[in-house]
Short mmCIF file of C-alpha atoms in Angstrom, two decimals:
data_model
loop_
_atom_site.label_atom_id
_atom_site.label_comp_id
_atom_site.label_asym_id
_atom_site.label_seq_id
_atom_site.Cartn_x
_atom_site.Cartn_y
_atom_site.Cartn_z
CA LEU A 7 37.66 -13.37 -39.00
CA ALA A 8 39.38 -16.04 -41.03
CA ALA A 9 37.24 -19.01 -42.10
CA ASP A 10 38.87 -21.30 -39.51
CA GLU A 11 38.27 -18.93 -36.60
CA ASN A 12 35.33 -19.47 -34.17
CA ALA A 13 33.59 -16.22 -33.30
CA GLN A 14 31.93 -17.59 -30.14
CA GLU A 15 35.23 -18.88 -28.74
CA ILE A 16 36.91 -15.57 -29.36
CA PHE A 17 33.95 -13.80 -27.78
CA GLU A 18 34.22 -15.97 -24.63
CA THR A 19 37.98 -15.39 -24.42
CA LEU A 20 37.66 -11.65 -24.76
CA ASN A 21 34.96 -11.59 -22.08
CA ALA A 22 37.16 -13.51 -19.65
CA ARG A 23 39.95 -10.93 -20.03
CA GLY A 24 37.92 -7.72 -20.34
CA ALA A 25 34.75 -6.19 -18.96
CA GLN A 26 32.49 -8.88 -17.58
CA LEU A 27 29.24 -9.55 -19.47
CA SER A 28 26.14 -10.93 -17.79
CA ALA A 29 25.46 -14.64 -17.47
CA ALA A 30 22.70 -14.23 -20.08
CA ASP A 31 25.16 -12.85 -22.64
CA LEU A 32 27.58 -15.65 -22.03
CA ILE A 33 24.88 -18.36 -22.08
CA LYS A 34 23.52 -16.93 -25.35
CA ASN A 35 26.94 -17.20 -26.89
CA PHE A 36 27.36 -20.74 -25.64
CA ILE A 37 23.92 -21.83 -26.86
CA PHE A 38 24.46 -20.54 -30.39
CA GLN A 39 27.96 -21.97 -30.53
CA ARG A 40 26.47 -25.37 -29.72
CA LEU A 41 23.63 -24.89 -32.17
CA LEU A 42 26.17 -24.25 -34.95
CA ILE A 43 27.99 -27.39 -34.08
CA GLU A 44 24.75 -29.38 -34.09
CA GLY A 45 23.78 -27.95 -37.45
CA ALA A 46 20.58 -26.35 -36.19
CA ASP A 47 18.84 -23.40 -37.84
CA THR A 48 20.27 -20.59 -35.57
CA GLU A 49 18.18 -17.85 -37.10
CA SER A 50 14.98 -19.71 -36.36
CA ALA A 51 16.15 -20.53 -32.87
CA TYR A 52 16.93 -16.91 -32.18
CA GLU A 53 13.63 -15.59 -33.49
CA GLN A 54 11.47 -18.24 -31.81
CA ASP A 55 13.20 -18.81 -28.49
CA TRP A 56 15.86 -16.31 -27.62
CA LYS A 57 14.76 -12.93 -28.98
CA GLN A 58 12.41 -12.41 -26.06
CA PHE A 59 15.38 -12.07 -23.73
CA GLU A 60 16.44 -8.87 -25.58
CA THR A 61 13.29 -6.92 -24.60
CA ALA A 62 12.93 -4.26 -21.90
CA PHE A 63 11.35 -6.69 -19.42
CA TRP A 64 14.22 -9.11 -19.51
CA GLU A 65 17.03 -6.51 -19.75
CA LYS A 66 15.71 -4.61 -16.69
CA GLU A 67 18.16 -4.77 -13.81
CA VAL A 68 16.68 -6.29 -10.60
CA SER A 69 18.13 -6.21 -7.14
CA ILE A 70 19.56 -9.41 -5.63
CA GLY A 71 20.99 -8.50 -2.24
CA ARG A 72 23.03 -5.38 -2.71
CA PHE A 73 23.72 -5.91 -6.37
CA LEU A 74 21.86 -5.40 -9.69
CA TYR A 75 21.65 -8.03 -12.39
CA PRO A 76 19.66 -8.22 -15.67
CA ARG A 77 16.44 -10.07 -15.12
CA ALA A 78 17.37 -12.63 -17.82
CA ALA A 79 20.50 -13.57 -15.90
CA VAL A 80 18.43 -13.88 -12.69
CA PHE A 81 15.92 -16.07 -14.47
CA LEU A 82 18.60 -18.35 -15.86
CA ASN A 83 19.90 -18.81 -12.29
CA HIS A 84 16.43 -19.66 -11.08
CA PHE A 85 15.84 -22.05 -14.02
CA LEU A 86 19.06 -23.92 -13.11
CA VAL A 87 18.13 -24.17 -9.40
CA ALA A 88 14.69 -25.51 -10.35
CA ARG A 89 16.18 -28.14 -12.65
CA THR A 90 19.13 -29.22 -10.50
CA GLY A 91 17.98 -28.65 -6.88
CA GLU A 92 21.33 -26.93 -6.15
CA ILE A 93 22.32 -23.49 -4.85
CA ILE A 94 23.99 -21.60 -7.66
CA GLY A 95 25.80 -18.38 -7.00
CA THR A 96 25.35 -15.44 -9.33
CA GLN A 97 29.00 -15.77 -10.43
CA GLU A 98 28.52 -19.44 -11.23
CA VAL A 99 25.49 -19.36 -13.52
CA PHE A 100 27.39 -19.57 -16.85
CA SER A 101 29.68 -22.39 -15.83
CA ARG A 102 26.81 -24.29 -14.26
CA PHE A 103 24.64 -23.90 -17.41
CA LYS A 104 27.44 -25.31 -19.52
CA ALA A 105 27.83 -28.31 -17.21
CA PHE A 106 24.06 -28.86 -17.13
CA ALA A 107 23.65 -28.61 -20.93
CA THR A 108 26.68 -30.74 -21.71
CA HIS A 109 26.53 -33.52 -19.12
CA GLU A 110 23.23 -33.61 -17.25
CA CYS A 111 20.03 -32.60 -19.09
CA GLY A 112 20.16 -35.24 -21.85
CA LEU A 113 18.76 -32.86 -24.46
CA ASP A 114 20.19 -31.44 -27.63
CA MET A 115 20.69 -27.67 -27.51
CA ARG A 116 17.66 -26.84 -29.66
CA GLU A 117 15.33 -28.71 -27.33
CA LEU A 118 16.94 -27.30 -24.24
CA LEU A 119 16.56 -23.76 -25.66
CA ARG A 120 12.90 -24.46 -26.34
CA GLN A 121 12.42 -25.56 -22.75
CA VAL A 122 14.21 -22.47 -21.44
CA HIS A 123 11.86 -20.34 -23.60
CA ALA A 124 8.76 -22.12 -22.23
CA ALA A 125 9.90 -21.67 -18.63
CA ALA A 126 10.68 -18.01 -19.30
CA LYS A 127 7.11 -17.38 -20.53
CA VAL A 128 5.47 -18.62 -17.35
CA TYR A 129 8.17 -16.89 -15.27
CA GLU A 130 7.36 -13.62 -16.99
CA GLU A 131 3.59 -14.10 -16.38
CA PHE A 132 4.27 -14.80 -12.69
CA THR A 133 6.54 -11.80 -12.33
CA LEU A 134 4.07 -9.44 -14.08
CA GLY A 135 1.31 -10.77 -11.84
CA ALA A 136 2.74 -8.64 -9.07
CA GLU A 137 1.96 -5.48 -11.08
CA LYS A 138 -1.80 -6.35 -11.30
CA LEU A 139 -3.03 -4.03 -8.56
CA GLU A 140 -6.79 -3.80 -9.22
CA GLY A 141 -9.59 -6.31 -9.58
CA ASN A 142 -9.56 -10.04 -8.84
CA ALA A 143 -6.31 -11.95 -9.00
CA THR A 144 -5.43 -15.54 -9.39
CA PRO A 145 -3.68 -17.28 -6.42
CA LEU A 146 -0.42 -17.10 -8.38
CA GLU A 147 -0.82 -13.39 -9.15
CA LEU A 148 -1.62 -12.64 -5.51
CA PHE A 149 1.31 -14.68 -4.34
CA SER A 150 3.62 -12.88 -6.77
CA TYR A 151 2.41 -9.43 -5.53
CA ARG A 152 3.02 -10.34 -1.85
CA MET A 153 6.48 -11.86 -2.49
CA THR A 154 7.39 -8.72 -4.37
CA VAL A 155 6.31 -6.56 -1.40
CA LEU A 156 8.35 -8.81 0.89
CA ASN A 157 11.30 -8.64 -1.58
CA ILE A 158 11.68 -12.44 -1.58
CA GLU A 159 13.22 -13.34 -4.95
CA ILE A 160 14.74 -16.63 -3.76
CA VAL A 161 11.33 -18.37 -3.75
CA LYS A 162 11.00 -18.13 -7.53
CA PRO A 163 12.94 -21.33 -8.41
CA LEU A 164 10.46 -23.26 -6.22
CA VAL A 165 7.54 -21.48 -7.97
CA LEU A 166 9.13 -22.37 -11.30
CA VAL A 167 9.11 -26.07 -10.29
CA LEU A 168 5.39 -25.74 -9.60
CA ILE A 169 4.45 -24.03 -12.91
CA ASP A 170 7.08 -25.11 -15.49
CA PRO A 171 5.01 -26.37 -18.47
CA GLU A 172 7.72 -28.82 -19.47
CA LEU A 173 7.30 -30.80 -16.24
CA PRO A 174 4.29 -33.12 -15.43
CA PRO A 175 1.30 -30.92 -14.51
CA ILE A 176 0.18 -30.34 -10.88
CA SER A 177 -3.49 -29.93 -9.98
CA ASP A 178 -4.72 -26.37 -9.21
CA ASP A 179 -5.63 -27.56 -5.69
CA GLN A 180 -2.11 -28.76 -4.96
CA ILE A 181 -0.63 -25.55 -6.38
CA SER A 182 -2.91 -23.47 -4.16
CA VAL A 183 -1.95 -25.58 -1.06
CA ALA A 184 1.70 -25.09 -1.91
CA LEU A 185 1.46 -21.32 -2.39
CA ASN A 186 -0.59 -20.85 0.77
CA ALA A 187 1.93 -22.84 2.82
CA ILE A 188 4.95 -20.99 1.42
CA GLU A 189 3.27 -17.61 1.99
CA SER A 190 2.23 -18.47 5.55
CA PHE A 191 5.75 -19.63 6.31
CA ILE A 192 7.39 -16.46 5.03
CA ILE A 193 4.85 -13.97 6.48
CA ARG A 194 4.69 -15.61 9.90
CA ARG A 195 8.49 -15.57 10.10
CA MET A 196 8.46 -11.95 9.12
CA ILE A 197 6.08 -11.18 11.99
CA VAL A 198 8.27 -12.92 14.61
CA SER A 199 11.39 -11.31 13.09
CA ALA A 200 12.93 -14.74 12.33
CA THR A 201 16.10 -14.67 10.20
CA THR A 202 16.03 -14.94 6.43
CA LYS A 203 19.76 -15.68 6.11
CA SER A 204 19.34 -19.34 5.09
CA TYR A 205 16.36 -18.91 2.78
CA SER A 206 18.35 -19.69 -0.32
CA LEU A 207 19.44 -23.01 1.19
CA PHE A 208 16.01 -23.72 2.58
CA PHE A 209 14.02 -23.14 -0.58
CA THR A 210 16.55 -24.97 -2.66
CA ALA A 211 16.18 -27.90 -0.27
CA LEU A 212 12.40 -27.72 -0.94
CA VAL A 213 13.15 -27.93 -4.67
CA GLY A 214 15.21 -31.05 -3.96
CA GLU A 215 12.33 -32.49 -1.82
CA LEU A 216 9.95 -32.14 -4.71
CA ARG A 217 12.45 -33.77 -7.08
CA LYS A 218 12.71 -36.67 -4.71
CA GLN A 219 9.03 -37.04 -3.68
CA GLY A 220 7.48 -36.16 -7.06
CA ARG A 221 5.46 -33.09 -8.03
CA GLU A 222 1.96 -34.54 -8.21
CA ASN A 223 1.45 -33.89 -4.45
CA ALA A 224 3.61 -30.79 -4.25
CA GLY A 225 1.36 -28.86 -1.87
CA THR A 226 1.18 -31.76 0.58
CA SER A 227 4.95 -32.41 0.37
CA ILE A 228 5.90 -28.75 0.85
CA THR A 229 3.52 -28.44 3.83
CA GLU A 230 4.86 -31.51 5.57
CA PHE A 231 8.49 -30.53 4.88
CA MET A 232 8.00 -27.06 6.49
CA ARG A 233 5.96 -28.41 9.32
CA SER A 234 8.77 -30.81 10.28
CA GLN A 235 11.40 -28.10 10.65
CA ASN A 236 12.45 -27.12 14.19
CA ALA A 237 15.78 -25.35 13.71
CA ASP A 238 15.68 -21.64 14.65
CA VAL A 239 16.68 -20.63 11.06
CA ARG A 240 13.82 -22.47 9.40
CA TYR A 241 10.89 -23.16 11.68
CA TRP A 242 7.27 -22.30 10.83
CA PRO A 243 5.90 -20.08 13.64
CA ASP A 244 2.73 -21.46 15.27
CA ASP A 245 -0.40 -19.58 16.27
CA GLU A 246 0.70 -18.95 19.85
CA GLN A 247 4.04 -17.44 18.72
CA VAL A 248 2.41 -15.10 16.11
CA SER A 249 -0.44 -14.11 18.38
CA SER A 250 1.91 -13.28 21.24
CA GLU A 251 4.08 -11.15 18.92
CA LEU A 252 1.15 -9.25 17.43
CA GLN A 253 -0.23 -8.11 20.83
CA THR A 254 2.55 -5.58 21.36
CA MET A 255 4.54 -5.52 18.12
CA ARG A 256 5.20 -2.03 16.67
CA ILE A 257 3.95 -3.28 13.33
CA PHE A 258 3.70 0.16 11.78
CA ARG A 259 7.45 -0.09 11.16
CA LYS A 260 6.79 -2.78 8.64
CA GLY A 261 5.52 -0.14 6.19
CA ARG A 262 4.60 -1.64 2.78
CA ARG A 263 4.53 -5.09 4.38
CA LEU A 264 1.89 -3.92 6.87
CA ARG A 265 -0.19 -2.41 4.08
CA MET A 266 -0.09 -5.82 2.32
CA ILE A 267 -1.17 -7.53 5.55
CA LEU A 268 -4.09 -5.10 5.99
CA GLU A 269 -5.11 -5.60 2.36
CA ALA A 270 -5.26 -9.36 3.00
CA LEU A 271 -7.31 -8.80 6.18
CA GLU A 272 -9.80 -6.67 4.13
CA ASP A 273 -10.01 -9.38 1.47
CA HIS A 274 -10.60 -11.91 4.25
CA ARG A 275 -13.68 -9.95 5.44
CA ARG A 276 -14.89 -9.84 1.85
CA GLY A 277 -14.73 -13.65 1.69
CA LEU A 278 -11.74 -13.66 -0.64
CA THR A 279 -9.01 -15.30 1.39
CA ASN A 280 -7.91 -18.22 -0.82
CA GLN A 281 -10.16 -17.85 -3.81
CA ALA A 282 -10.27 -15.45 -6.79
CA LYS A 283 -14.00 -14.65 -6.50
CA ASN A 284 -16.76 -14.96 -3.89
CA ALA A 285 -20.45 -15.73 -4.29
CA THR A 286 -21.51 -12.08 -4.40
CA GLY A 287 -19.02 -10.97 -7.01
CA GLU A 288 -17.12 -8.76 -4.52
CA GLN A 289 -13.71 -7.84 -5.77
CA ARG A 290 -10.44 -7.57 -3.86
CA VAL A 291 -9.32 -4.33 -2.37
CA ILE A 292 -7.02 -2.24 -4.54
CA ARG A 293 -3.43 -3.26 -3.87
CA GLY A 294 -0.43 -1.09 -3.19
CA LYS A 295 -2.21 2.31 -3.28
CA LEU A 296 -4.04 2.86 0.01
CA THR A 297 -2.25 4.62 2.85
CA LEU A 298 -1.57 3.45 6.38
CA GLU A 299 -3.52 5.40 9.05
CA HIS A 300 -3.22 5.35 12.85
CA VAL A 301 -6.70 5.40 14.44
CA ILE A 302 -5.34 7.11 17.53
CA PRO A 303 -2.95 9.59 15.86
CA GLN A 304 0.75 9.55 16.44
CA THR A 305 0.31 13.23 17.55
CA TRP A 306 -2.63 12.60 19.83
CA GLU A 307 -2.07 15.02 22.70
CA THR A 308 -4.29 17.87 21.38
CA ASN A 309 -7.45 16.05 20.35
CA TRP A 310 -7.27 12.70 22.21
CA PRO A 311 -7.20 13.23 25.97
CA LEU A 312 -6.24 10.28 28.10
CA GLN A 313 -9.18 8.11 29.31
CA GLU A 314 -9.69 6.68 32.78
CA GLY A 315 -6.99 4.08 33.50
CA GLU A 316 -4.71 5.24 30.71
CA THR A 317 -1.31 6.76 31.15
CA THR A 318 0.93 8.48 28.67
CA GLU A 319 3.25 5.47 28.62
CA SER A 320 0.47 2.97 28.06
CA ARG A 321 -1.02 4.93 25.19
CA ARG A 322 2.34 5.37 23.47
CA GLY A 323 2.81 1.64 23.78
CA PHE A 324 -0.32 1.03 21.74
CA ILE A 325 0.10 3.66 19.00
CA HIS A 326 1.91 1.43 16.49
CA VAL A 327 0.26 -1.98 17.11
CA LEU A 328 -1.99 -3.80 14.72
CA GLY A 329 -5.29 -2.80 16.32
CA ASN A 330 -4.60 0.89 15.89
CA MET A 331 -3.77 0.59 12.15
CA THR A 332 -6.12 0.82 9.17
CA LEU A 333 -6.15 1.74 5.48
CA LEU A 334 -7.50 4.91 3.91
CA THR A 335 -7.31 6.73 0.66
CA GLN A 336 -4.69 9.42 0.62
CA LYS A 337 -7.39 12.15 0.44
CA LEU A 338 -9.33 10.84 3.45
CA ASN A 339 -6.14 10.21 5.33
CA SER A 340 -5.10 13.88 5.01
CA LYS A 341 -8.61 15.02 6.06
CA VAL A 342 -8.89 13.09 9.32
CA SER A 343 -5.25 12.42 10.22
CA ASN A 344 -4.86 14.28 13.55
CA GLY A 345 -8.49 15.16 14.12
CA PRO A 346 -10.60 14.03 17.16
CA TRP A 347 -12.50 10.74 17.16
CA LEU A 348 -16.00 12.00 18.14
CA GLY A 349 -18.05 15.03 17.00
CA ASP A 350 -19.45 16.21 13.69
CA GLY A 351 -15.99 16.71 12.25
CA GLY A 352 -14.51 13.71 13.94
CA LYS A 353 -12.72 10.78 12.42
CA VAL A 354 -15.46 8.20 13.11
CA VAL A 355 -18.03 10.24 11.20
CA ALA A 356 -15.67 10.65 8.22
CA LEU A 357 -14.92 6.96 8.18
CA SER A 358 -18.64 6.10 8.34
CA GLN A 359 -19.51 8.40 5.46
CA GLN A 360 -16.53 8.03 3.16
CA SER A 361 -14.74 4.66 3.78
CA THR A 362 -16.11 1.60 2.11
CA LEU A 363 -13.60 -0.82 3.64
CA LEU A 364 -15.01 -3.62 5.78
CA LEU A 365 -11.79 -3.30 7.81
CA ASN A 366 -13.19 -0.07 9.19
CA ARG A 367 -16.66 -1.46 10.02
CA ASP A 368 -15.77 -2.23 13.67
CA LEU A 369 -14.43 1.34 13.94
CA THR A 370 -17.51 3.03 12.64
CA ASP A 371 -19.71 0.96 14.98
CA GLN A 372 -18.11 2.97 17.80
CA LYS A 373 -19.80 6.30 16.95
CA THR A 374 -20.66 7.27 20.52
CA GLN A 375 -17.73 5.91 22.41
CA GLN A 376 -14.21 7.19 22.55
CA PHE A 377 -11.62 4.96 20.92
CA GLY A 378 -8.81 4.23 23.45
CA VAL A 379 -6.26 1.73 24.54
CA ASP A 380 -8.89 -0.90 25.44
CA SER A 381 -10.40 -0.50 21.95
CA VAL A 382 -7.01 -0.98 20.37
CA ALA A 383 -6.37 -4.17 22.43
CA LYS A 384 -9.76 -5.65 21.41
CA ARG A 385 -9.29 -4.82 17.75
CA THR A 386 -5.77 -6.28 17.83
CA ASP A 387 -7.33 -9.57 19.06
CA THR A 388 -9.87 -9.49 16.27
CA LEU A 389 -7.32 -8.74 13.53
CA THR A 390 -4.92 -11.31 14.95
CA GLU A 391 -7.59 -14.02 14.73
CA ALA A 392 -8.19 -13.03 11.06
CA PHE A 393 -4.43 -13.09 10.39
CA LEU A 394 -4.14 -16.61 11.72
CA ASP A 395 -7.05 -17.62 9.48
CA VAL A 396 -5.53 -16.01 6.34
CA TRP A 397 -2.05 -17.49 6.90
CA LYS A 398 -2.78 -20.87 8.40
CA THR A 399 -0.55 -23.71 9.56
CA PRO A 400 -1.52 -27.39 9.51
CA PRO A 401 -4.01 -28.41 12.30
CA GLY A 402 -2.25 -28.93 15.62
CA HIS A 403 1.02 -27.40 14.42
CA LYS A 404 3.21 -26.56 17.41
CA VAL A 405 6.85 -25.50 17.25
CA VAL A 406 9.52 -26.85 19.58
CA ILE A 407 12.78 -25.23 18.49
CA GLY A 408 15.85 -27.40 18.73
CA TYR A 409 18.25 -25.72 21.09
CA ARG A 410 21.95 -25.65 20.72
CA GLU A 411 22.72 -27.90 23.63
CA GLU A 412 20.70 -30.68 21.96
CA ARG A 413 22.61 -30.46 18.70
CA LYS A 414 25.00 -33.12 17.44
CA LYS A 415 28.69 -32.42 17.06
CA LYS A 416 30.83 -33.32 14.09
CA PRO A 417 33.67 -31.67 12.12
CA VAL A 418 32.47 -29.71 9.07
CA SER A 419 34.57 -29.97 5.89
CA ILE A 420 34.67 -28.34 2.49
CA ALA A 421 33.15 -31.56 1.12
CA ASP A 422 30.13 -30.98 3.38
CA LEU A 423 29.65 -27.49 2.02
CA LEU A 424 29.88 -28.89 -1.56
CA ALA A 425 27.27 -31.56 -0.81
CA ALA A 426 24.90 -28.95 0.69
CA GLY A 427 25.30 -26.63 -2.28
CA LEU A 428 26.90 -23.83 -0.31
CA LEU A 429 29.97 -24.15 -2.55
CA GLN A 430 30.36 -25.40 -6.10
CA PRO A 431 33.32 -27.27 -7.60
CA GLY A 432 35.54 -24.73 -9.41
CA THR A 433 34.81 -21.89 -6.96
CA ILE A 434 37.69 -19.46 -6.73
CA ILE A 435 38.76 -18.49 -3.18
CA HIS A 436 41.11 -15.58 -2.31
CA SER A 437 43.44 -14.89 0.53
CA ASN A 438 41.90 -12.60 3.24
CA TRP A 439 45.33 -11.13 4.08
CA SER A 440 46.06 -7.81 2.42
CA SER A 441 49.74 -8.73 2.05
CA LEU A 442 48.68 -11.74 -0.01
CA ALA A 443 45.86 -10.09 -1.95
CA GLY A 444 46.89 -11.56 -5.26
CA ARG A 445 46.89 -15.22 -4.14
CA PHE A 446 43.98 -17.49 -4.85
CA ALA A 447 43.02 -21.15 -4.91
CA THR A 448 40.30 -23.38 -6.44
CA ILE A 449 37.82 -25.68 -4.69
CA LEU A 450 37.99 -29.07 -6.43
CA ALA A 451 35.09 -31.53 -6.66
CA ASP A 452 36.44 -33.81 -3.93
CA GLY A 453 36.79 -31.00 -1.42
CA SER A 454 40.54 -30.49 -1.88
CA ILE A 455 42.09 -27.12 -2.63
CA GLU A 456 44.36 -26.34 -5.55
CA THR A 457 46.54 -23.27 -5.10
CA ASP A 458 47.36 -20.83 -7.86
CA ASP A 459 50.61 -22.65 -8.56
CA ARG A 460 48.68 -25.92 -8.95
CA THR A 461 49.72 -27.47 -5.66
CA ILE A 462 46.85 -29.55 -4.19
CA PHE A 463 46.01 -29.76 -0.48
CA LYS A 464 43.42 -31.68 1.48
CA SER A 465 42.43 -28.78 3.70
CA LEU A 466 41.98 -25.05 3.86
CA SER A 467 44.57 -24.72 6.63
CA GLY A 468 47.16 -26.77 4.68
CA SER A 469 46.75 -24.60 1.60
CA GLY A 470 46.72 -21.46 3.74
CA ARG A 471 50.01 -22.41 5.50
CA TYR A 472 51.58 -23.09 2.10
CA VAL A 473 50.49 -19.78 0.58
CA ALA A 474 51.34 -17.73 3.70
CA GLN A 475 54.58 -19.68 4.29
CA MET A 476 53.69 -19.92 7.99
CA ARG A 477 53.56 -22.85 10.37
CA SER A 478 50.07 -22.06 11.63
CA VAL A 479 47.12 -20.66 9.61
CA GLY A 480 43.38 -20.94 10.31
CA GLY A 481 42.19 -21.81 6.90
CA TRP A 482 38.47 -21.08 7.46
CA HIS A 483 39.36 -17.47 8.16
CA PHE A 484 42.32 -17.19 5.75
CA TRP A 485 40.25 -17.87 2.63
CA THR A 486 37.33 -15.84 1.28
CA VAL A 487 34.71 -16.38 -1.40
CA GLY A 488 32.80 -13.80 -3.47
CA GLU A 489 33.68 -10.43 -4.94
CA GLY A 490 33.35 -6.74 -4.06
CA GLU A 491 30.95 -6.07 -1.25
CA ASN A 492 29.81 -9.71 -1.35
CA VAL A 493 33.03 -11.14 0.02
CA ARG A 494 32.59 -13.65 2.87
CA VAL A 495 35.23 -15.69 4.81
CA LEU A 496 34.56 -19.39 4.46
CA ASN A 497 33.92 -19.62 8.12
CA ASP A 498 30.65 -17.72 7.48
CA LEU A 499 29.54 -20.60 5.16
CA ARG A 500 30.63 -23.16 7.73
CA ARG A 501 28.48 -21.38 10.34
CA GLU A 502 25.49 -21.31 7.92
CA TYR A 503 25.89 -25.04 7.35
CA ARG A 504 25.94 -25.68 11.12
CA GLU A 505 22.77 -23.69 11.61
CA LEU A 506 20.96 -25.42 8.80
CA PHE A 507 21.85 -28.92 9.88
CA GLU A 508 21.73 -28.17 13.67
CA ILE A 509 25.38 -28.96 14.31
CA GLU A 510 27.07 -27.68 17.40
CA GLU A 511 30.44 -25.90 16.96
CA ASP A 512 33.17 -28.42 17.48
CA GLY A 513 36.87 -27.87 18.09
CA ALA A 514 37.45 -31.12 16.21
CA ASP A 515 36.93 -29.03 13.02
CA GLU A 516 40.24 -27.30 13.60
CA SER A 517 42.01 -30.46 14.74
CA ALA A 518 40.94 -32.29 11.60
CA GLU A 519 42.05 -29.33 9.52
CA ASP A 520 45.48 -29.29 11.18
CA ALA A 521 45.97 -33.08 10.71
CA ALA A 522 44.74 -33.21 7.13
CA ASP A 523 47.89 -31.89 5.43
CA THR A 524 50.64 -32.82 7.93
CA GLU A 525 52.42 -34.90 5.24
CA GLU A 526 52.59 -31.98 2.77
#
């Protein structure tokens, strides 16, 4: 390059016109461009604070939805969410970082890079905590393991707010209260099959709540915020709801998530629910390696005759419920799988002699009595009680879900979606019509829409009519956001906004859209 040419600017231009690089690649280029302008020692900055991102851990691709992204790019997204309290799409990380660094953070680039590095270190420790499968674990390591099993990545910005060393410290007690509440909220919702579709908005709102309330009482603030929710997309299931679901739920279908639940119930019996160690030095059960076992086998007809009062239908209804599930080593599982319950070669004798799990203690106490449907029901009650003790809610917590007929009505606009973080200024939207596949527009900061020929409209419908050259166009269905398999019509975002803020669908939305651009 000639002496007057800027390598970073050329790099950014080439990337915009060629194969897309990751957000981490683009942010690295931007950071070092700024460091050069500020006269910083770029070699020292790279060695001390950026080089870590070019290791196997950070370059590994992780799944976000249906797509894979380098972990460094995912972290930078989470870092920005934690620092801004905004939802930031995967395609917007680079532009949002530039805006944050240039206009919002109030730091020179060398200091900002140092803070990114410090946050990345604790983020890495938290992430690797999920891979610690044996021995005692800290509350944070255990939380990380369980969130990994549940495949809940979106909670990490909130965790980063709790553990970021550049922010004022939070007491260990408050961090434990926060982690326990978040875990209870997520696992209870998993049990009642509640939707996860608004989790990104919900946990980002929690980040905003901590920014507003202060972090020193983070656990209390998070608990009260979650307790106060009554919308069907974000309520915290109470004891009655969870208990009712567990009585008949075919929980075996939860697979790895069920194993994680049974591990927690075993730890609970060892006195290790919310603490790293107990008074006797007992360690936690090994995580992620034991196998799920049906006490009454799935193929029970040969060795498990029906008892008095049982029918084929009633037994089948209890095969996959919580009280009929336990954990065994793979070797013991294979040995006893479809064998009888009683007798010298029976399952109960093998469990008594070879299983050390306290979870199986109530099973081995039944050495002379056949294990049947009544036994399953009683054990389900016992394990449910333990479940509610492991994943508690605040005392007296009772959910009353706000139903649709009680919701307020109001038109929803693009400006509303911007304010909620569901859209960002500068987002590119595309026509949903195949005949107009090349047409696009840009969402502006005030909620207006600028078409690809730089004509500005107040509404989606107005811009849609202009692009389609038609007198009537439903703008919320005409325009889409996202790329590839991640494309969504904007009406999906409007529906998500309504669910989150408990707003009833209102025909006034369309009327307001139609009227907004009548002069254009």
